[in-house]
PDB file of C-alpha atoms and ligand atoms in Angstrom:
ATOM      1  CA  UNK A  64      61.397 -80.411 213.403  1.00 89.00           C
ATOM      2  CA  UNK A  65      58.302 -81.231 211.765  1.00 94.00           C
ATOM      3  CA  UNK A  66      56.800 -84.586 211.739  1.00 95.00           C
ATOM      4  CA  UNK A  67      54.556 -85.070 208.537  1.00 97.00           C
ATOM      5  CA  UNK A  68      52.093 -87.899 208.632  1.00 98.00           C
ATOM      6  CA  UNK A  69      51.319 -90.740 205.935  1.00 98.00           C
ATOM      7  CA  UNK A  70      47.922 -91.442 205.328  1.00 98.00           C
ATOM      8  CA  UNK A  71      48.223 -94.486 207.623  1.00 98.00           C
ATOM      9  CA  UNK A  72      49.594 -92.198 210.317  1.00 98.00           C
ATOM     10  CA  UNK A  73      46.568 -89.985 210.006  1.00 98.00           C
ATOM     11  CA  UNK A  74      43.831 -92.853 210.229  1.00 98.00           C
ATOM     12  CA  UNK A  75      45.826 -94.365 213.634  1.00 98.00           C
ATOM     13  CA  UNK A  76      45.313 -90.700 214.701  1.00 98.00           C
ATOM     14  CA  UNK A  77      41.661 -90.405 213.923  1.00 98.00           C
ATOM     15  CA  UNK A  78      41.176 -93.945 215.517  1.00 98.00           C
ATOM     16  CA  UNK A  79      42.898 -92.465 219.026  1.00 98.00           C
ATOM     17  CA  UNK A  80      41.148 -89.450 218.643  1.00 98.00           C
ATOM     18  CA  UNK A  81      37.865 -91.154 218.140  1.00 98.00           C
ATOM     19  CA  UNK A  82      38.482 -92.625 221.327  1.00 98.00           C
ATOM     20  CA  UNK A  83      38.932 -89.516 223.406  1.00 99.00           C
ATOM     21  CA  UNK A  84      35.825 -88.233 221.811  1.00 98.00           C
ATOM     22  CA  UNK A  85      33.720 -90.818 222.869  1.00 98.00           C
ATOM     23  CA  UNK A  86      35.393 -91.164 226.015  1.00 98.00           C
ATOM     24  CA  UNK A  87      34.263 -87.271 226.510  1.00 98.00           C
ATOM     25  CA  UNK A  88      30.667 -88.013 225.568  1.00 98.00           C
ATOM     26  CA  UNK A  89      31.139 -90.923 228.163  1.00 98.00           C
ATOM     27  CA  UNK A  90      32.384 -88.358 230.833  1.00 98.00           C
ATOM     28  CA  UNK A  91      29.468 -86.075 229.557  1.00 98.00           C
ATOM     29  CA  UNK A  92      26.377 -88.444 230.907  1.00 98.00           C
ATOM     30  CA  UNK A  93      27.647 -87.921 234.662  1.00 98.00           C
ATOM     31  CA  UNK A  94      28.249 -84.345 234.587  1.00 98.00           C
ATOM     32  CA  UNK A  95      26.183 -82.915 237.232  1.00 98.00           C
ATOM     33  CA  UNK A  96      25.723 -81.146 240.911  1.00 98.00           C
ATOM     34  CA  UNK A  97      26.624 -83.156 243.600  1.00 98.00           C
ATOM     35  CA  UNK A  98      29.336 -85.239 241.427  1.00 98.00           C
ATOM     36  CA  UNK A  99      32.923 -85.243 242.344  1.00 98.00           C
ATOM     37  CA  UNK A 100      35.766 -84.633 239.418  1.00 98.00           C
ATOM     38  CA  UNK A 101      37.578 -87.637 241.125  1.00 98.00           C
ATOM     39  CA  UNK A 102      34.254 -89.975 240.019  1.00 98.00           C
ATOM     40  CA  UNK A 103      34.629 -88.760 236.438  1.00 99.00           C
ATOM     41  CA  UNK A 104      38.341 -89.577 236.606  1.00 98.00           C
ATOM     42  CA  UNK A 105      37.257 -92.699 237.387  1.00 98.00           C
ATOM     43  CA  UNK A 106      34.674 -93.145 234.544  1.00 98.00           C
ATOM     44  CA  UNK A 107      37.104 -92.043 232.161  1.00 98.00           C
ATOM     45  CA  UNK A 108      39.926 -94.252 233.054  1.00 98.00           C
ATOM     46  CA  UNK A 109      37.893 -97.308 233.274  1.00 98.00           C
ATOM     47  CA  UNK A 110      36.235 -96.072 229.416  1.00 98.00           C
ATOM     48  CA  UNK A 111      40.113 -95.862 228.171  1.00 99.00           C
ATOM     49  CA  UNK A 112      41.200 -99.292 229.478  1.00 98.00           C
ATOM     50  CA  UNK A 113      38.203-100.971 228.158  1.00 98.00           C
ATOM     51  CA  UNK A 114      38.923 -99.781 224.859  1.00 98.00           C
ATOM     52  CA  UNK A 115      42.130-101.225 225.277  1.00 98.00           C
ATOM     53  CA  UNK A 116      44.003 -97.962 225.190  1.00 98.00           C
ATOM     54  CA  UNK A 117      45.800 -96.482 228.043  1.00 98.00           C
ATOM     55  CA  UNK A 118      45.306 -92.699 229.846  1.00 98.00           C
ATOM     56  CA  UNK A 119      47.574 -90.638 228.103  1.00 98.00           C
ATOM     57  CA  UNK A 120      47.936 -87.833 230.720  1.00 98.00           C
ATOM     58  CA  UNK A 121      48.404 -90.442 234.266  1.00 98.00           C
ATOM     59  CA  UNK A 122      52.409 -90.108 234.650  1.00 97.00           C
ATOM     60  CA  UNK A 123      52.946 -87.737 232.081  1.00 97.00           C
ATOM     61  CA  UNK A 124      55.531 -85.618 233.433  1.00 96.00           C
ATOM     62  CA  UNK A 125      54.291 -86.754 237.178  1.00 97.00           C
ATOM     63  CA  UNK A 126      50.542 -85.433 236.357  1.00 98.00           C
ATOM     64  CA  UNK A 127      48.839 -88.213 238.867  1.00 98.00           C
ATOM     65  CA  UNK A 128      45.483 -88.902 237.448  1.00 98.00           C
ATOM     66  CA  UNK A 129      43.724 -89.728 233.626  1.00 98.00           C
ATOM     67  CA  UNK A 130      41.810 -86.142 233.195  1.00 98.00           C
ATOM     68  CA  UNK A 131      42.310 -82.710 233.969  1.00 98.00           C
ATOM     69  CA  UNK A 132      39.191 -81.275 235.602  1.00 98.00           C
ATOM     70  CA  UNK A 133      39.591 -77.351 235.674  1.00 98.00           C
ATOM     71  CA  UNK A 134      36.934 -75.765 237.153  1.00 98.00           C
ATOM     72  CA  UNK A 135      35.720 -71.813 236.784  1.00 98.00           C
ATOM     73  CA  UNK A 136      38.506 -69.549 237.209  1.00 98.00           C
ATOM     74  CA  UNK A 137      40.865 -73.131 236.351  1.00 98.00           C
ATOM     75  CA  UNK A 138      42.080 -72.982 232.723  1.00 98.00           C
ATOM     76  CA  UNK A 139      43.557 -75.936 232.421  1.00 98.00           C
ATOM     77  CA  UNK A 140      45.382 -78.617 234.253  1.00 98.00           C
ATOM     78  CA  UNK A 141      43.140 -79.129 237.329  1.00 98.00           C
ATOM     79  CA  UNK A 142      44.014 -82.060 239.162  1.00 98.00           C
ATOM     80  CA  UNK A 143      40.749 -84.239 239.834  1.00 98.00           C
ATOM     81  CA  UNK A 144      39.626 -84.073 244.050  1.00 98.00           C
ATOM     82  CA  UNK A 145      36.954 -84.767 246.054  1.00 98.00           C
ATOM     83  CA  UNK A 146      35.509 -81.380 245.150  1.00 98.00           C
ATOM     84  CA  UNK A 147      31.673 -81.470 244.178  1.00 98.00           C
ATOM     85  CA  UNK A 148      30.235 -79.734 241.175  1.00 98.00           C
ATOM     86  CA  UNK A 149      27.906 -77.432 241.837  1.00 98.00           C
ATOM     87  CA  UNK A 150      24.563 -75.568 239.658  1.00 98.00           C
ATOM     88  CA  UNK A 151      26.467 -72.980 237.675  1.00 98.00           C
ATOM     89  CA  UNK A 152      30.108 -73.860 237.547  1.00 98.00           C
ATOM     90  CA  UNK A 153      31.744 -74.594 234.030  1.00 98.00           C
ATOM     91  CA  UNK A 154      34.103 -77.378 234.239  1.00 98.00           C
ATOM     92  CA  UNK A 155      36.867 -77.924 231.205  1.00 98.00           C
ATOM     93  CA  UNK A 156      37.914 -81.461 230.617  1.00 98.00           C
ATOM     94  CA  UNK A 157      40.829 -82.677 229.010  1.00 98.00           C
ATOM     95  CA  UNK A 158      41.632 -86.287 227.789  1.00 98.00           C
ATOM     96  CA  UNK A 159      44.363 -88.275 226.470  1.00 98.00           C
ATOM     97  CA  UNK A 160      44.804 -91.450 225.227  1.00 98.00           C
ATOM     98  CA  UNK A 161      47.406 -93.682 223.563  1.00 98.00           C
ATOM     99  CA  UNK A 162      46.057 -96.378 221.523  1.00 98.00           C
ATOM    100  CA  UNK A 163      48.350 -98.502 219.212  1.00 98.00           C
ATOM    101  CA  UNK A 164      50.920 -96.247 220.144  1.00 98.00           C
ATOM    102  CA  UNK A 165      49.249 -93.041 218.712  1.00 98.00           C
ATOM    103  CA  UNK A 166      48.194 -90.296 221.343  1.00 98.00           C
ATOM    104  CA  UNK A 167      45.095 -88.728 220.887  1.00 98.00           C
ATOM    105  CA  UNK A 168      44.400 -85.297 223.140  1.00 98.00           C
ATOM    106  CA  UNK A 169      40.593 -83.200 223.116  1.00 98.00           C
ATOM    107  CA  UNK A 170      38.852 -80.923 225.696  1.00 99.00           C
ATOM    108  CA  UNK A 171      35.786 -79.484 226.080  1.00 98.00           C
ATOM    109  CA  UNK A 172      34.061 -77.013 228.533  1.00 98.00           C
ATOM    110  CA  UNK A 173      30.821 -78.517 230.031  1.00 98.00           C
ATOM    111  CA  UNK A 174      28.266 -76.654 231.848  1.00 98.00           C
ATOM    112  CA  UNK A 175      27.453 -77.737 235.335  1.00 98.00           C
ATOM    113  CA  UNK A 176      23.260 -77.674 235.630  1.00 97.00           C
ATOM    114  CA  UNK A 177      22.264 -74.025 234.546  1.00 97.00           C
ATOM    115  CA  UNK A 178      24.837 -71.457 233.887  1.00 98.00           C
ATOM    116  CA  UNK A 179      24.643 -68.092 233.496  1.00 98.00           C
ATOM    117  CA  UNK A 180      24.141 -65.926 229.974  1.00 98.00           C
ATOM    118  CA  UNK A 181      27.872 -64.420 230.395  1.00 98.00           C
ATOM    119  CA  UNK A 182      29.236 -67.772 231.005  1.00 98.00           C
ATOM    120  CA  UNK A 183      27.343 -69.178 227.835  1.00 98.00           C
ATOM    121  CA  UNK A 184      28.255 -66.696 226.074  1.00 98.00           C
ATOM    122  CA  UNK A 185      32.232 -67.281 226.600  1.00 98.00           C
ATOM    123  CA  UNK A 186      32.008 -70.787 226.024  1.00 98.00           C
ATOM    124  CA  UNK A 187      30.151 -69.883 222.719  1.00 98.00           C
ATOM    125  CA  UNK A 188      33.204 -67.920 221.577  1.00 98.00           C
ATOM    126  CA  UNK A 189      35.896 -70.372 222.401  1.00 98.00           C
ATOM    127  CA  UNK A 190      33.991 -72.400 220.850  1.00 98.00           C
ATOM    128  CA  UNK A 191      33.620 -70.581 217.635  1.00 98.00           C
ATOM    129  CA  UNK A 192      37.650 -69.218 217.881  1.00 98.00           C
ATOM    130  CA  UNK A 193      38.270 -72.827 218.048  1.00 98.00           C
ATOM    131  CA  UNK A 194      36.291 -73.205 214.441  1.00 98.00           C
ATOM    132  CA  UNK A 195      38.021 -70.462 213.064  1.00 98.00           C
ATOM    133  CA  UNK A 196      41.670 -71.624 214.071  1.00 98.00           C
ATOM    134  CA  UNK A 197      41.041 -74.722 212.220  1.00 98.00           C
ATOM    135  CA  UNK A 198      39.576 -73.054 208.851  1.00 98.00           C
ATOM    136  CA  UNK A 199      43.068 -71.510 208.576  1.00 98.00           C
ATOM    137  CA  UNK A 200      44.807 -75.197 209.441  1.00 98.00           C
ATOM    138  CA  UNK A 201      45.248 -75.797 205.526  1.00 98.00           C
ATOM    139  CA  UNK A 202      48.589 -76.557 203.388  1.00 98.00           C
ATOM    140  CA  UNK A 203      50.450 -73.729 203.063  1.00 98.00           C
ATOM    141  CA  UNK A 204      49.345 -71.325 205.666  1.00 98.00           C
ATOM    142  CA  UNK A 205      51.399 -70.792 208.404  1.00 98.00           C
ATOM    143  CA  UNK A 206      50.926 -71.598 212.222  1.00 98.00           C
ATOM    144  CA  UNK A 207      50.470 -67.926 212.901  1.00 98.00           C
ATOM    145  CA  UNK A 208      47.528 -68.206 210.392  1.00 98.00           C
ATOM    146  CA  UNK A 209      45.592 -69.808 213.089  1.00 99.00           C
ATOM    147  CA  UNK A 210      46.662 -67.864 215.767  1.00 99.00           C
ATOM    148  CA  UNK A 211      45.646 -64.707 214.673  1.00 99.00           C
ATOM    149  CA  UNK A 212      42.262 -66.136 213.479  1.00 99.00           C
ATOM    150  CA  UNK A 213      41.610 -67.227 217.276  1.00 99.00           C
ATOM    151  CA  UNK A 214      42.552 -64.289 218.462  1.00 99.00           C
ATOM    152  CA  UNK A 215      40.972 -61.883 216.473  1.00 98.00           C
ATOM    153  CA  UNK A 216      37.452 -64.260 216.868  1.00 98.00           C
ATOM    154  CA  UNK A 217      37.918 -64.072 220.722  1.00 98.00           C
ATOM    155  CA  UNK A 218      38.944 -60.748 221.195  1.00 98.00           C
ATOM    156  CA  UNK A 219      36.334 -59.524 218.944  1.00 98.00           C
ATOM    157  CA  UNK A 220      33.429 -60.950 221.982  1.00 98.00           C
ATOM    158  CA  UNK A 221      35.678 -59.204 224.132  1.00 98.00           C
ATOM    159  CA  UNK A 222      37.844 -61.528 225.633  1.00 98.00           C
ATOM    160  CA  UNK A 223      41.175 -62.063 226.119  1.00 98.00           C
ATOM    161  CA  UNK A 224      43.422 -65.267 225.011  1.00 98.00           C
ATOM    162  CA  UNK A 225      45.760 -67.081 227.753  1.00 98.00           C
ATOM    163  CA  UNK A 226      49.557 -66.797 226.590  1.00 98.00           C
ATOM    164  CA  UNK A 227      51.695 -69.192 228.825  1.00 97.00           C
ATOM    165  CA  UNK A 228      49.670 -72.462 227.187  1.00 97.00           C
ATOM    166  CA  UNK A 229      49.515 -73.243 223.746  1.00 98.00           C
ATOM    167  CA  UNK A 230      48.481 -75.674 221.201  1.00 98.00           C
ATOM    168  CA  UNK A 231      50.897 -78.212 219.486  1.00 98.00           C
ATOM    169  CA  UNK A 232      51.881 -81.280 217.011  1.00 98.00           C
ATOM    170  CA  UNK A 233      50.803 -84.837 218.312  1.00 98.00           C
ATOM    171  CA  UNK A 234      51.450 -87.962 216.880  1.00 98.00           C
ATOM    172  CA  UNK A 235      53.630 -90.794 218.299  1.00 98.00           C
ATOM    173  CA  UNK A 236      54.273 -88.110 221.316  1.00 98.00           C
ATOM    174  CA  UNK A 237      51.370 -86.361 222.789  1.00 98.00           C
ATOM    175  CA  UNK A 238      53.804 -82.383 222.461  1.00 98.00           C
ATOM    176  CA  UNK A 239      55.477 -82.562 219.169  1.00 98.00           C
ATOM    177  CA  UNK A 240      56.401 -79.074 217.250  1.00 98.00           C
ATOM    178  CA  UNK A 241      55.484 -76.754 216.558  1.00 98.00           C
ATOM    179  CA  UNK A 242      53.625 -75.042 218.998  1.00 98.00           C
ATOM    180  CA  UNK A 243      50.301 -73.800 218.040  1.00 98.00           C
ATOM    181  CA  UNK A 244      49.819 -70.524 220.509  1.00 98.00           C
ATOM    182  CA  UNK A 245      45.816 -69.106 220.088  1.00 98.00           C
ATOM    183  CA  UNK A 246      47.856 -65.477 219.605  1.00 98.00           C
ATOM    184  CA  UNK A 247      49.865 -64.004 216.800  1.00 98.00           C
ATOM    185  CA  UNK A 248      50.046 -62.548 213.576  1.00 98.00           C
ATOM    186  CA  UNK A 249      49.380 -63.897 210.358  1.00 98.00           C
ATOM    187  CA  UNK A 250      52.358 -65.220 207.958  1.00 98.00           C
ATOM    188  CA  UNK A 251      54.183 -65.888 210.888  1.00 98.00           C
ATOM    189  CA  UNK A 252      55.248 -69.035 212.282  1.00 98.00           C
ATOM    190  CA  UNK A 253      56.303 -72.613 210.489  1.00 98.00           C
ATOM    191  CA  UNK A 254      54.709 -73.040 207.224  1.00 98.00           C
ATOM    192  CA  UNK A 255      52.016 -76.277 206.967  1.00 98.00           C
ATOM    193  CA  UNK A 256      52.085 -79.043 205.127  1.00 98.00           C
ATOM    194  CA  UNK A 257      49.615 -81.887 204.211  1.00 98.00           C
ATOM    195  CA  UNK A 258      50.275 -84.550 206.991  1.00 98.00           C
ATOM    196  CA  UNK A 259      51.105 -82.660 209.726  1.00 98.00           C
ATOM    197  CA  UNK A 260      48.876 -83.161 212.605  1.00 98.00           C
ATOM    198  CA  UNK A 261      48.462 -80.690 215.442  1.00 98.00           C
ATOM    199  CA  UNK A 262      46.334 -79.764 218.952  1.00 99.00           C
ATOM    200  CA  UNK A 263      44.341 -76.454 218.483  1.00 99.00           C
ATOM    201  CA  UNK A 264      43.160 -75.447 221.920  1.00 98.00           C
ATOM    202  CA  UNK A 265      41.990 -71.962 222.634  1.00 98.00           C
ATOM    203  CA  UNK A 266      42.220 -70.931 226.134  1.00 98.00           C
ATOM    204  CA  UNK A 267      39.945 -68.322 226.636  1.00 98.00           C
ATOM    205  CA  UNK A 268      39.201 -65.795 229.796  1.00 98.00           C
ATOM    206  CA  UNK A 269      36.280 -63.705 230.527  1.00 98.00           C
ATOM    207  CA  UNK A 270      38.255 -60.888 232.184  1.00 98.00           C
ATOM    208  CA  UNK A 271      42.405 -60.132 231.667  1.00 98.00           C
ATOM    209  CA  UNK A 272      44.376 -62.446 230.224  1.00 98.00           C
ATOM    210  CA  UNK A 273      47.036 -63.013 233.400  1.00 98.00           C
ATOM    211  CA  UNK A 274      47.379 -66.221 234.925  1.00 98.00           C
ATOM    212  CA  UNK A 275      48.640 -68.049 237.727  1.00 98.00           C
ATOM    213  CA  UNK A 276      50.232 -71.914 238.486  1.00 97.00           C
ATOM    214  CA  UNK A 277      48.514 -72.985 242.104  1.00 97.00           C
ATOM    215  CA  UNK A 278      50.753 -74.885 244.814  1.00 97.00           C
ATOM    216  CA  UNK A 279      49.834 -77.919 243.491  1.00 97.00           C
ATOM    217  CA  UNK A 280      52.390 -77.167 240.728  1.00 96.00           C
ATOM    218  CA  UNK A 281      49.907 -77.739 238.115  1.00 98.00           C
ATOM    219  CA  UNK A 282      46.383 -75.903 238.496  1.00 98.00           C
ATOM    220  CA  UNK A 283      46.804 -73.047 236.209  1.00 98.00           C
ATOM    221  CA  UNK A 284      44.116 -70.220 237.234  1.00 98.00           C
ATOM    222  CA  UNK A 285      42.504 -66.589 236.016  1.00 98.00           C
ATOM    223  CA  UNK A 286      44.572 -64.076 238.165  1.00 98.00           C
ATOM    224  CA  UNK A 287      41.597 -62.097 238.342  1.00 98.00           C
ATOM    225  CA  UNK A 288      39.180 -65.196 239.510  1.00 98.00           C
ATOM    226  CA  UNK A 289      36.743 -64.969 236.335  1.00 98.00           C
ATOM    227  CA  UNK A 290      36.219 -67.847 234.517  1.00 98.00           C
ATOM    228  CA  UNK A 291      37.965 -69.428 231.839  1.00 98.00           C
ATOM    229  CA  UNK A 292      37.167 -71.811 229.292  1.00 98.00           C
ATOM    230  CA  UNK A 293      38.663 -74.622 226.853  1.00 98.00           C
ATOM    231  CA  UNK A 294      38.211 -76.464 223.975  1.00 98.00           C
ATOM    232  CA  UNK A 295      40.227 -78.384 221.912  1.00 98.00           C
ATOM    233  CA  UNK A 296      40.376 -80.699 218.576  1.00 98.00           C
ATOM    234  CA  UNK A 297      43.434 -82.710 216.668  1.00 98.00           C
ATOM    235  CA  UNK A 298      43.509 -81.627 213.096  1.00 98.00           C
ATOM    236  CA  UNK A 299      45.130 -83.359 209.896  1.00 98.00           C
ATOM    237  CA  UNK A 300      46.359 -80.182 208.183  1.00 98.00           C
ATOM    238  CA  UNK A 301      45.464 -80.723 204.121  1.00 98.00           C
ATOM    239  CA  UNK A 302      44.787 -79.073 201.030  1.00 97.00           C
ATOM    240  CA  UNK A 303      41.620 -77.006 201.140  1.00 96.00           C
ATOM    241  CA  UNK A 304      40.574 -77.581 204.729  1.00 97.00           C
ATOM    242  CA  UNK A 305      41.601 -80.110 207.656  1.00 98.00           C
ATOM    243  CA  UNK A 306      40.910 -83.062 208.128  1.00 98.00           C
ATOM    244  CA  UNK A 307      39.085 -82.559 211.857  1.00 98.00           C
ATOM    245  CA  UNK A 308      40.045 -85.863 213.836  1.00 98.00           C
ATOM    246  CA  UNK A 309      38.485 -85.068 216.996  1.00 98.00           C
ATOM    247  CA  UNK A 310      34.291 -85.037 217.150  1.00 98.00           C
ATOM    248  CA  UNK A 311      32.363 -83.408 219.796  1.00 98.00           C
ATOM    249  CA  UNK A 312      29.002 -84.534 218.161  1.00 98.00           C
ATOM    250  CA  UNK A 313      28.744 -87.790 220.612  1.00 98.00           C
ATOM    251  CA  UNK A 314      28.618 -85.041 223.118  1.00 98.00           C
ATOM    252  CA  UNK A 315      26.372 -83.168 221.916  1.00 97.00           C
ATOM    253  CA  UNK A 316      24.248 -86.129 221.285  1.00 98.00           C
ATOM    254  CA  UNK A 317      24.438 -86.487 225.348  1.00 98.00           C
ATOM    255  CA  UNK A 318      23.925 -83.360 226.453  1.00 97.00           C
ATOM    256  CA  UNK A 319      21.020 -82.749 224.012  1.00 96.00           C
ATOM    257  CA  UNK A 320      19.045 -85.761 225.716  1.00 94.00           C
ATOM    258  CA  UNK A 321      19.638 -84.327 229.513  1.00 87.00           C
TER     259      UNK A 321
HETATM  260 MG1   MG B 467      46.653 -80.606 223.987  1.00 88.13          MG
HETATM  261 MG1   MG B 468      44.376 -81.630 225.822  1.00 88.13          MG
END
């Protein structure tokens, strides 16, 4: 079932995604070789608390720490380590957060130092697939609406879209319905209505689309070893065009000044 937001639901929403977005600009000042994806855990979960919110992803389902760090060939669900960024690597962090009992859920891919023109160039499209998803997010188009505009804006760079992991509703849960996969055909899927609120996150992979779950029983990874990238916004479906809850511009603002 579908939960549809009031107005009030929406702001506390905006307000929790707020705080993951700033909490990724936060992340985004320390990004750089030598750091360790443990020390931005730690940055992050310190950020959360004293904005008197609490990690969204530490215990959820047994995940033990506040971000996922996925690094290169990781898609998504790297557990932060001791490992050490290096010139080159693209690392995709995703945040949660629950603040007055609303959960609010973002990635984004940084790049580590100086990457290289391929590697720009697939965070560029996942980028823009992401963009496109959520100019189909309106009242009255269906969830396969946006998963055929990812697709098609992804495949068309020549990439290929991650199946096992998909989007979803958020609101008072972090995974509500429906699922919101960054595949599909259009009119397909659960029809969208003015209040629903929902996680579009294109997972996106330089080579084939396989993946694989490391022994940690989280890590998910290319098969092939080529690197993947994430990004990912909450959206207030609504008439016209979505209401985009998630910003990346605090971000931006940081990464423009390093
Ligand atoms: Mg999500
Ligand atoms: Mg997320």
């Amino acid at each position: 079932m579908l939960y549809f937001k009031t107005d009030e639901g929406v702001g506390l929403l905006k307000e929790s995604n707020l705080l993951v977005s700033k909490t990724l600009a936060e992340i985004a000042r320390y990004i750089k070789p030598g750091v360790t994806t443990l020390y931005l855990d730690s940055i992050a979960e310190k950020f959360i608390l004293d904005h008197s919110a609490t990690p969204a992803f530490k215990g959820y389902a047994g995940f033990p720490k506040t971000l996922c760090t996925s690094v290169n060939d990781q898609v998504v669900h790297g557990i932060p380590s001791d490992y050490q960024l290096k010139e080159g690597d693209i690392i995709s962090i995703d945040c949660g957060v629950i603040l007055n009992g609303w959960y609010g859920d973002s990635a984004y891919t940084f790049a580590v130092g100086k990457i290289s023109e391929e590697t720009k160039r697939l965070l560029k499209f996942t980028k823009a697939s992401l963009e496109e998803g959520v100019k189909a997010a309106v009242a009255g188009n269906r969830v396969g609406d946006i998963s055929y505009a990812i697709q098609t804006k992804a495949e068309s760079g020549g990439y290929s879209v991650v199946r096992e992991l998909v989007g979803h509703g958020i609101g008072k849960k972090l995974h509500e319905a429906p699922e919101v996969p960054n595949f599909g055909k259009k009119g397909t899927g659960p029809k969208m209505e003015k209040g629903l609120v929902i996680c579009i996150e294109p997972m996106i992979n330089l080579g084939n689309k396989e993946t694989i779950q490391m022994k940690d029983g989280w890590t998910i990874k290319t098969a092939d070893g080529r690197p993947s990238a994430h990004f990912e916004y909450a959206v207030a479906v609504n008439k016209g065009k979505a209401d985009v809850l998630t910003t990346f511009k605090y971000i931006e603002e940081v990464l423009n000044k390093m």
